[in-house]
CSV table of C-alpha atoms in Angstrom, one decimal:
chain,number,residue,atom,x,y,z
J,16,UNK,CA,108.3,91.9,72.7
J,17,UNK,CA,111.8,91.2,73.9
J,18,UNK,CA,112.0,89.8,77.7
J,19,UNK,CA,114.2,88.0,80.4
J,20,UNK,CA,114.1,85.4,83.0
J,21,UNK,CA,115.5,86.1,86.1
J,22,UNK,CA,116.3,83.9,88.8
J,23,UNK,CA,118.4,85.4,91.4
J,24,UNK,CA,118.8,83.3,94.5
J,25,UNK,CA,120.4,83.4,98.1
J,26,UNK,CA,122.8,81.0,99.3
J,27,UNK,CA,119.8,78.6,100.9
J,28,UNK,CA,118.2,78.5,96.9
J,29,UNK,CA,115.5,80.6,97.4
J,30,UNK,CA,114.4,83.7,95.1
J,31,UNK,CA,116.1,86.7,97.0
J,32,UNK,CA,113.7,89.0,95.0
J,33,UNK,CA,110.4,89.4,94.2
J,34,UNK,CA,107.5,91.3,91.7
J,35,UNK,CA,107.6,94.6,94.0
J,36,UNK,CA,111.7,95.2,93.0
J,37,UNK,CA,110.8,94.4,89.4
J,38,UNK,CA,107.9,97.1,89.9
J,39,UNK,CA,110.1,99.4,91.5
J,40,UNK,CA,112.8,99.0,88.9
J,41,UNK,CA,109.8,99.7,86.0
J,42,UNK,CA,109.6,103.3,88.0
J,43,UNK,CA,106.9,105.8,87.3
J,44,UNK,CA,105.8,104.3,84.2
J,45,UNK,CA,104.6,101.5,86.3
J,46,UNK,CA,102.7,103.1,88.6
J,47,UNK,CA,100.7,105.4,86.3
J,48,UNK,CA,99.8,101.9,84.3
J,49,UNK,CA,96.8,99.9,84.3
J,50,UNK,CA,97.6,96.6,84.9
J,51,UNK,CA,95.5,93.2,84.4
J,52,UNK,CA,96.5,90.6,86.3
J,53,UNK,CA,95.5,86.8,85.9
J,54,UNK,CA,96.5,83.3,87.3
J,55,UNK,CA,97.9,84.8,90.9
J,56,UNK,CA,99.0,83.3,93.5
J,57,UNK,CA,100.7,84.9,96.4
J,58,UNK,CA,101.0,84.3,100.4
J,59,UNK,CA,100.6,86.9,102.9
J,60,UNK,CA,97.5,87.4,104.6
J,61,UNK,CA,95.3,90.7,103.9
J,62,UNK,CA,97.8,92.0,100.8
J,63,UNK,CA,97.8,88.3,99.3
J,64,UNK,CA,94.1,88.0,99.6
J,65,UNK,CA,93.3,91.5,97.9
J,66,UNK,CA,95.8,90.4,95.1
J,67,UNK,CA,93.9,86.8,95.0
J,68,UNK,CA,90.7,89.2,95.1
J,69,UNK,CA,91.7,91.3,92.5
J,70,UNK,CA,93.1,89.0,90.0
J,71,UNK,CA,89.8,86.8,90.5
J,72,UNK,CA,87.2,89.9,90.2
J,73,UNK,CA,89.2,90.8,86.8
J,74,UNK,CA,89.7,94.4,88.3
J,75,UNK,CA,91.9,97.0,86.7
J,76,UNK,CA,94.2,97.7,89.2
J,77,UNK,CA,96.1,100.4,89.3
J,78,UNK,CA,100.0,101.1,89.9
J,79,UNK,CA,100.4,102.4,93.1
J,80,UNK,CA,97.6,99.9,93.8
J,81,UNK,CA,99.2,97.2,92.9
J,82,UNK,CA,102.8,98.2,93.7
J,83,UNK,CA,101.6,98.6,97.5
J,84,UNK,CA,100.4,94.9,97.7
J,85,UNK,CA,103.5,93.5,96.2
J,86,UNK,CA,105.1,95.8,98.9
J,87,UNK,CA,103.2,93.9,101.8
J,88,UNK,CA,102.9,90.1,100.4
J,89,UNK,CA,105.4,87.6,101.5
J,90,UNK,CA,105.8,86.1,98.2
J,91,UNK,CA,104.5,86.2,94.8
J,92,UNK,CA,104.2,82.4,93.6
J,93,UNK,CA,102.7,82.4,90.2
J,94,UNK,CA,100.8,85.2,88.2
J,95,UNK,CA,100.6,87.1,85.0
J,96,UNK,CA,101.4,91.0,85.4
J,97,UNK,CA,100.2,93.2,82.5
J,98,UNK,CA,101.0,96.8,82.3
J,99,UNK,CA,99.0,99.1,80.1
J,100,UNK,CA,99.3,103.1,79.6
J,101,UNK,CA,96.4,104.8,79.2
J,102,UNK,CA,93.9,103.3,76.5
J,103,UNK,CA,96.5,101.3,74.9
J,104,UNK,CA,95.0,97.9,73.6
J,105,UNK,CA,98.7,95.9,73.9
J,106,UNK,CA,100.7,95.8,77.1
J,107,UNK,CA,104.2,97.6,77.4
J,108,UNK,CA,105.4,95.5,80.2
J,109,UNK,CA,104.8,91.6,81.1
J,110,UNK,CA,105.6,89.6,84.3
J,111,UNK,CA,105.1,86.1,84.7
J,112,UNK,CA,105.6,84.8,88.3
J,113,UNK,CA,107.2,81.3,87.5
J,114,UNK,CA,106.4,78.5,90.3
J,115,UNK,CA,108.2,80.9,92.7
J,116,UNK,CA,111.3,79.7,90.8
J,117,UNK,CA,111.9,82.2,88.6
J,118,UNK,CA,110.4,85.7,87.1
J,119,UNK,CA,109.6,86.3,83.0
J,120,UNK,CA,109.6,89.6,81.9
J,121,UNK,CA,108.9,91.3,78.5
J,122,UNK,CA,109.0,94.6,77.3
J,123,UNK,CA,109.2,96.8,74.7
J,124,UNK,CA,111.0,99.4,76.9
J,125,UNK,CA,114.7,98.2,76.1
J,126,UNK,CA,115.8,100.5,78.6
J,127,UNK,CA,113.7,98.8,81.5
J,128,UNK,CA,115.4,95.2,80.3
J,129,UNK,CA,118.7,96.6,80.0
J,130,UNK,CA,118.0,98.0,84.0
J,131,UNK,CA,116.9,94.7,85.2
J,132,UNK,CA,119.9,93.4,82.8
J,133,UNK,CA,122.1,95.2,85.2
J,134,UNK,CA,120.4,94.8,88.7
J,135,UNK,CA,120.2,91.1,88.8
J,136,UNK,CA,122.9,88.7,88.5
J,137,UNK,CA,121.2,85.8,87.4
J,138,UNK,CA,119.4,87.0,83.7
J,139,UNK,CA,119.1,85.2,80.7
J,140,UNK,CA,117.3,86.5,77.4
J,141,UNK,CA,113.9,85.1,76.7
J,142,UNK,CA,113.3,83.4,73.0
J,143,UNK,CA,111.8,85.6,70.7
């Protein structure tokens, strides 16, 4: 799976983006996914503690689940994001939450790394 790091920063050094404008750049597909999420940390109150919840409990959450949290946290901080469609065994769509530094993601939608490619300034390629 091919991926990116991106690390997009305001002028005080802080991460001027976080997981829900990666979700909403993943579009439908992500929100019809099943996603698995493991290792996450996150601040802001009720959303953050369902996420912390979630994540925990080893739920299946679902997009439009998970893309309303992100919506209503403050910040995403560490965490593994994995996207599945349907019964699929192997996830199309990755997102690591680095330290609040940074965000990893992998895909084997091209199209989806070529869009966050050309949304976000600061984008390397991953190591294959």
């Amino acid at each position: 799976m091919k991926g990116v790091t991106i690390e997009d920063r305001d002028a005080k050094g802080v991460l001027n983006f976080d997981l829900k404008d990666i979700l909403e750049l993943a579009g439908g597909r992500a929100i019809t996914s099943h996603w698995k999420l493991a290792m996450v940390e996150a601040l802001g109150f009720q959303p953050a503690e369902k996420l912390h919840f979630l994540c925990e409990s080893g739920t299946i959450v679902e997009g439009q689940i998970l893309m309303n949290l992100a919506a209503n946290v403050s910040q995403v901080i560490d965490g593994t994001f994995e996207a599945f469609d349907g019964c699929a065994k192997s996830p199309w769509l990755v997102i690591d939450a680095v330290d609040g530094a940074a965000y990893d993601v992998r895909s084997n939608d091209e199209s989806l790394l070529d869009k966050l490619r050309a949304h976000f300034k600061s984008v390397s390629d991953l190591p294959e």
